[in-house]
Structure formats: C-alpha cells, structure tokens
Amino acid sequence: IVSLALGCSSAPAQDSYERDSEQELEAVRRLRKTLEDSCESNSGSNATYGAMMEAVAQTPTCFGSKFELEELVNGWNRLSNATREQYFTTYCPVVKAGVQECLVPVEALGRLCMTSDAQRVEYPDFPMYLLPQVVDLLCEGHGEILFANNSKSPTKCFENYFTYMKQCMRNFVSETNAKPRGEFAEVECRVLERSRWCVLDKLTNCGNGDLIKVFDIPYRSVVEQTACRDFIKQS
C-alpha cells in the first residue's frame, strides 16, 4: 500500500520533471541559435562559431599535455593538511600556465562573437573568464578554502559543487526565458538570487559554505554589470 501511494504521488512530479527538461532543452537550443547568429553578425563570418566550438573541444587535450593527469588526481584524492602545501606548490604554477595557454584561443574567438556591451555583461560567466579566478581561489593559502570550517573531507564539497550547480540552476535558462544578461529585470534577477541561495544551502549542509566564493566569482560580476544591482544587495 505504501509503495502504491508513493508511486501515485510521484507520477505527477515525474511528468513535471520531463516537461521542465523539455522546456530547458528548448531554451538551450534558442540560446545556442542566438550565439551562432551573434558570432556571424559580430565577426562577419559564419565560420567563427564552429571555430570557437572546435577550440573548446581541444582544451582538454591541451591541458592534458601540460601535466600528468593521473598524478594530479591521485594527489587530489589524498589531499590533507599534511600534503596540501606540497601539492599546491607543485601543481598551481603548472595549472595556471595551462589555463593561460589553453584558453587564449577560445577567449579570442569568444570575444569576436560579442559586441562591446555584451563583452561587459555576458563575459563574466564564460569559462575562460572564470577558470583563472577559480584556480587562484583554490591555490590561495595552499588550498585554504577547501579546509575551511575544519573540513575532514576537503575535496568532497568542491567535487559536489558542480552537482549542486546543476541541481540549483537546472531550469535557470528557461526561467529567465534565455534572456541576454543585458535584458535582465527583477524577475530574472530573483531567479539568479534563488539559485545562489540554493547552492549555498547545499554547500553548508555538505560542511563548507565558504565554497560559495566559487559561485560568487561570476555571480557578483553579473549582478554588478546588469540591472540586478538594483534588486540584489551584496555584502
């Protein structure tokens, strides 16, 4: 009886999830088409979008050539207060150099796809903008942020962060109607704000709310460069 009741009560939720997923996929398709059109319009070439996507696809190979991935991962999995100084001293310079070298082609092509206003407003959540700052944040104090709140599992919450992001922003594109950042009004800003609170709650429950600083790298820039600065108070 309990199983039947749970099955019946969960059916509408599943249908709703599928509808939300379809809605989100359609919003992503519209966003992709907008980006393709923007690349052609602003660069004057219909080949720019394809070149940018190819450059993005090549970044893992580029990074893989800069260091021994298995050693990097093994060291990460064994990270502790005893090993953190050596680990970050060894890998931070290498990773930072890789970020600069491997993302420069993507950055250059990405900027071709944008107007000057779009570069100011849209660029803050592009990977080539985010990754160097995220690396700097993680490397600061030999991974100090990972060990905040005396975390016994320093890498766990950071690894979960991307899952939390996906969960909290699953419907972000559709809820904001795939609007460019420059067209955000209060409704879209509140969606962004709720997404941040959702991520923060999950990180806090995981044991390291300080990792919200990773989310705040693009979040603060978007708020400051859009109408959201009139609706969202930042500390």
Short mmCIF file of C-alpha atoms in Angstrom, two decimals:
data_model
loop_
_atom_site.label_atom_id
_atom_site.label_comp_id
_atom_site.label_asym_id
_atom_site.label_seq_id
_atom_site.Cartn_x
_atom_site.Cartn_y
_atom_site.Cartn_z
CA ILE A 1 0.00 0.00 0.00
CA VAL A 2 2.84 2.40 0.90
CA SER A 3 4.64 1.61 -2.37
CA LEU A 4 1.46 2.21 -4.37
CA ALA A 5 0.83 5.51 -2.62
CA LEU A 6 4.39 6.66 -3.24
CA GLY A 7 4.16 5.61 -6.87
CA CYS A 8 0.94 7.53 -7.43
CA SER A 9 2.16 10.62 -5.64
CA SER A 10 5.45 10.66 -7.54
CA ALA A 11 3.93 10.28 -11.01
CA PRO A 12 2.93 13.94 -11.44
CA ALA A 13 6.36 15.02 -10.24
CA GLN A 14 7.99 12.83 -12.89
CA ASP A 15 5.73 14.27 -15.59
CA SER A 16 6.57 17.75 -14.37
CA TYR A 17 10.28 16.92 -14.41
CA GLU A 18 10.05 15.71 -18.01
CA ARG A 19 8.17 18.85 -19.04
CA ASP A 20 10.74 21.01 -17.28
CA SER A 21 13.53 19.12 -19.01
CA GLU A 22 11.97 19.62 -22.43
CA GLN A 23 11.40 23.28 -21.67
CA GLU A 24 15.02 23.66 -20.61
CA LEU A 25 16.30 21.88 -23.71
CA GLU A 26 14.27 24.17 -25.93
CA ALA A 27 15.62 27.20 -24.09
CA VAL A 28 19.18 25.93 -24.57
CA ARG A 29 18.52 25.42 -28.28
CA ARG A 30 17.33 29.01 -28.56
CA LEU A 31 20.38 30.20 -26.67
CA ARG A 32 22.70 28.25 -28.97
CA LYS A 33 21.00 29.69 -32.06
CA THR A 34 21.36 33.17 -30.60
CA LEU A 35 25.07 32.56 -30.03
CA GLU A 36 25.56 31.26 -33.57
CA ASP A 37 23.80 34.30 -35.00
CA SER A 38 25.78 36.61 -32.75
CA CYS A 39 29.08 35.07 -33.85
CA GLU A 40 28.23 35.56 -37.51
CA SER A 41 26.85 39.07 -37.04
CA ASN A 42 29.67 40.44 -34.89
CA SER A 43 32.61 38.65 -36.52
CA GLY A 44 31.38 38.93 -40.10
CA SER A 45 31.95 35.22 -40.70
CA ASN A 46 29.72 32.17 -40.43
CA ALA A 47 32.80 30.09 -39.57
CA THR A 48 33.53 31.79 -36.23
CA TYR A 49 31.06 29.78 -34.15
CA GLY A 50 32.40 26.47 -35.47
CA ALA A 51 35.98 27.58 -34.87
CA MET A 52 35.15 28.55 -31.31
CA MET A 53 33.46 25.20 -30.60
CA GLU A 54 36.46 23.39 -32.08
CA ALA A 55 38.80 25.38 -29.84
CA VAL A 56 36.64 24.49 -26.83
CA ALA A 57 36.78 20.81 -27.78
CA GLN A 58 40.58 20.93 -27.94
CA THR A 59 41.07 22.39 -24.46
CA PRO A 60 41.07 19.02 -22.60
CA THR A 61 43.84 17.73 -24.87
CA CYS A 62 45.76 20.96 -24.39
CA PHE A 63 45.52 20.72 -20.61
CA GLY A 64 46.39 17.03 -20.70
CA SER A 65 49.70 17.84 -22.36
CA LYS A 66 50.75 20.16 -19.53
CA PHE A 67 50.86 17.71 -16.63
CA GLU A 68 50.40 14.07 -15.66
CA LEU A 69 46.68 13.88 -15.02
CA GLU A 70 46.82 10.65 -13.02
CA GLU A 71 49.33 12.10 -10.56
CA LEU A 72 47.29 15.29 -10.25
CA VAL A 73 44.13 13.31 -9.47
CA ASN A 74 45.85 10.91 -7.08
CA GLY A 75 47.33 13.82 -5.15
CA TRP A 76 43.92 15.48 -5.04
CA ASN A 77 42.32 12.33 -3.67
CA ARG A 78 44.95 12.12 -0.92
CA LEU A 79 44.80 15.80 -0.05
CA SER A 80 45.20 16.57 3.65
CA ASN A 81 46.74 19.20 5.88
CA ALA A 82 49.96 17.21 5.71
CA THR A 83 50.11 17.12 1.89
CA ARG A 84 48.41 20.34 0.80
CA GLU A 85 51.47 22.62 0.76
CA GLN A 86 53.49 20.32 -1.47
CA TYR A 87 50.51 19.56 -3.71
CA PHE A 88 49.54 23.16 -4.40
CA THR A 89 53.14 24.33 -4.66
CA THR A 90 53.73 21.67 -7.31
CA TYR A 91 50.60 21.99 -9.38
CA CYS A 92 49.34 25.56 -9.08
CA PRO A 93 52.03 27.12 -11.32
CA VAL A 94 51.57 24.38 -13.93
CA VAL A 95 47.78 24.61 -13.95
CA LYS A 96 47.85 28.42 -14.07
CA ALA A 97 50.18 28.33 -17.07
CA GLY A 98 47.91 25.78 -18.75
CA VAL A 99 44.86 27.95 -18.15
CA GLN A 100 46.53 30.87 -19.90
CA GLU A 101 47.84 28.87 -22.85
CA CYS A 102 44.87 26.59 -23.46
CA LEU A 103 42.10 29.15 -23.06
CA VAL A 104 43.60 32.05 -25.02
CA PRO A 105 42.35 30.76 -28.42
CA VAL A 106 38.86 30.22 -27.01
CA GLU A 107 38.83 33.64 -25.40
CA ALA A 108 39.89 35.40 -28.59
CA LEU A 109 37.19 33.67 -30.65
CA GLY A 110 34.58 34.19 -27.96
CA ARG A 111 35.16 37.92 -27.94
CA LEU A 112 34.67 38.03 -31.71
CA CYS A 113 31.13 36.82 -31.14
CA MET A 114 30.22 39.72 -28.85
CA THR A 115 29.53 43.39 -29.08
CA SER A 116 31.44 45.60 -26.66
CA ASP A 117 28.36 45.79 -24.41
CA ALA A 118 27.94 42.02 -24.48
CA GLN A 119 31.59 41.54 -23.54
CA ARG A 120 30.98 43.64 -20.46
CA VAL A 121 27.72 41.99 -19.41
CA GLU A 122 27.84 38.42 -20.75
CA TYR A 123 31.55 37.62 -20.43
CA PRO A 124 31.71 37.21 -16.60
CA ASP A 125 30.31 33.66 -16.71
CA PHE A 126 32.36 32.42 -19.67
CA PRO A 127 34.78 29.61 -18.70
CA MET A 128 37.86 31.50 -19.90
CA TYR A 129 36.94 34.32 -17.54
CA LEU A 130 36.06 32.06 -14.62
CA LEU A 131 38.72 29.38 -14.62
CA PRO A 132 41.78 31.56 -13.89
CA GLN A 133 39.97 33.13 -10.94
CA VAL A 134 38.75 29.78 -9.63
CA VAL A 135 42.29 28.40 -9.83
CA ASP A 136 43.63 31.45 -7.99
CA LEU A 137 40.98 30.99 -5.30
CA LEU A 138 41.79 27.30 -4.81
CA CYS A 139 45.54 27.92 -4.79
CA GLU A 140 45.34 30.72 -2.23
CA GLY A 141 46.92 29.62 1.05
CA HIS A 142 47.67 26.17 -0.38
CA GLY A 143 44.00 25.27 -0.75
CA GLU A 144 42.86 27.12 2.35
CA ILE A 145 39.26 27.38 1.14
CA LEU A 146 38.98 23.60 0.87
CA PHE A 147 39.91 23.24 4.53
CA ALA A 148 37.54 25.94 5.80
CA ASN A 149 35.41 25.03 8.80
CA ASN A 150 37.92 22.29 9.68
CA SER A 151 36.61 20.16 6.85
CA LYS A 152 37.54 16.50 7.35
CA SER A 153 36.91 15.76 3.66
CA PRO A 154 38.47 18.80 1.99
CA THR A 155 37.75 17.81 -1.60
CA LYS A 156 34.27 16.34 -1.13
CA CYS A 157 32.22 19.55 -1.14
CA PHE A 158 34.14 21.04 -4.05
CA GLU A 159 33.55 17.88 -6.08
CA ASN A 160 29.86 18.08 -5.15
CA TYR A 161 29.75 21.76 -6.08
CA PHE A 162 29.18 21.07 -9.77
CA THR A 163 26.31 18.70 -8.97
CA TYR A 164 24.80 21.36 -6.72
CA MET A 165 25.16 23.91 -9.51
CA LYS A 166 23.36 21.63 -11.94
CA GLN A 167 20.57 20.94 -9.46
CA CYS A 168 20.09 24.56 -8.44
CA MET A 169 20.27 26.01 -11.94
CA ARG A 170 18.58 23.20 -13.85
CA ASN A 171 15.79 25.46 -15.06
CA PHE A 172 17.70 28.73 -14.98
CA VAL A 173 17.76 29.26 -18.75
CA SER A 174 14.05 28.56 -19.16
CA GLU A 175 13.03 30.55 -16.07
CA THR A 176 14.90 33.58 -17.40
CA ASN A 177 13.45 32.96 -20.89
CA ALA A 178 17.01 32.65 -22.23
CA LYS A 179 17.33 36.42 -22.00
CA PRO A 180 20.71 38.03 -22.52
CA ARG A 181 22.09 39.40 -19.25
CA GLY A 182 21.69 42.93 -20.53
CA GLU A 183 17.91 42.45 -20.63
CA PHE A 184 17.56 41.14 -17.09
CA ALA A 185 14.81 42.72 -14.99
CA GLU A 186 13.74 41.94 -11.42
CA VAL A 187 12.15 38.59 -12.33
CA GLU A 188 15.37 37.24 -13.86
CA CYS A 189 17.47 38.69 -11.05
CA ARG A 190 15.38 36.91 -8.43
CA VAL A 191 15.89 33.62 -10.29
CA LEU A 192 19.63 34.23 -10.13
CA GLU A 193 19.43 35.12 -6.44
CA ARG A 194 17.43 31.98 -5.60
CA SER A 195 19.97 29.88 -7.45
CA ARG A 196 22.75 31.26 -5.27
CA TRP A 197 20.85 30.60 -2.04
CA CYS A 198 20.19 27.05 -3.22
CA VAL A 199 23.89 26.40 -3.89
CA LEU A 200 24.88 27.99 -0.57
CA ASP A 201 22.42 25.81 1.37
CA LYS A 202 23.77 22.65 -0.23
CA LEU A 203 27.40 23.62 0.39
CA THR A 204 26.62 24.50 4.01
CA ASN A 205 24.89 21.16 4.52
CA CYS A 206 27.92 19.47 2.97
CA GLY A 207 30.12 21.19 5.55
CA ASN A 208 31.84 24.01 3.67
CA GLY A 209 29.70 27.03 2.91
CA ASP A 210 32.85 29.05 2.18
CA LEU A 211 32.93 27.43 -1.26
CA ILE A 212 30.11 29.76 -2.28
CA LYS A 213 33.01 32.08 -3.14
CA VAL A 214 33.48 29.98 -6.28
CA PHE A 215 29.88 30.67 -7.33
CA ASP A 216 30.29 34.33 -6.40
CA ILE A 217 33.03 34.91 -8.98
CA PRO A 218 30.55 35.11 -11.89
CA TYR A 219 27.56 35.95 -9.70
CA ARG A 220 28.97 39.23 -8.37
CA SER A 221 30.10 40.33 -11.81
CA VAL A 222 26.70 39.62 -13.36
CA VAL A 223 24.92 41.48 -10.55
CA GLU A 224 27.22 44.49 -10.83
CA GLN A 225 27.04 44.72 -14.62
CA THR A 226 23.26 44.29 -15.00
CA ALA A 227 20.03 45.71 -13.63
CA CYS A 228 20.34 43.12 -10.84
CA ARG A 229 22.43 45.64 -8.92
CA ASP A 230 19.15 47.48 -8.26
CA PHE A 231 17.44 44.40 -6.83
CA ILE A 232 20.13 42.30 -5.16
CA LYS A 233 22.06 43.54 -2.17
CA GLN A 234 25.60 42.21 -1.98
CA SER A 235 27.62 42.06 1.20
#
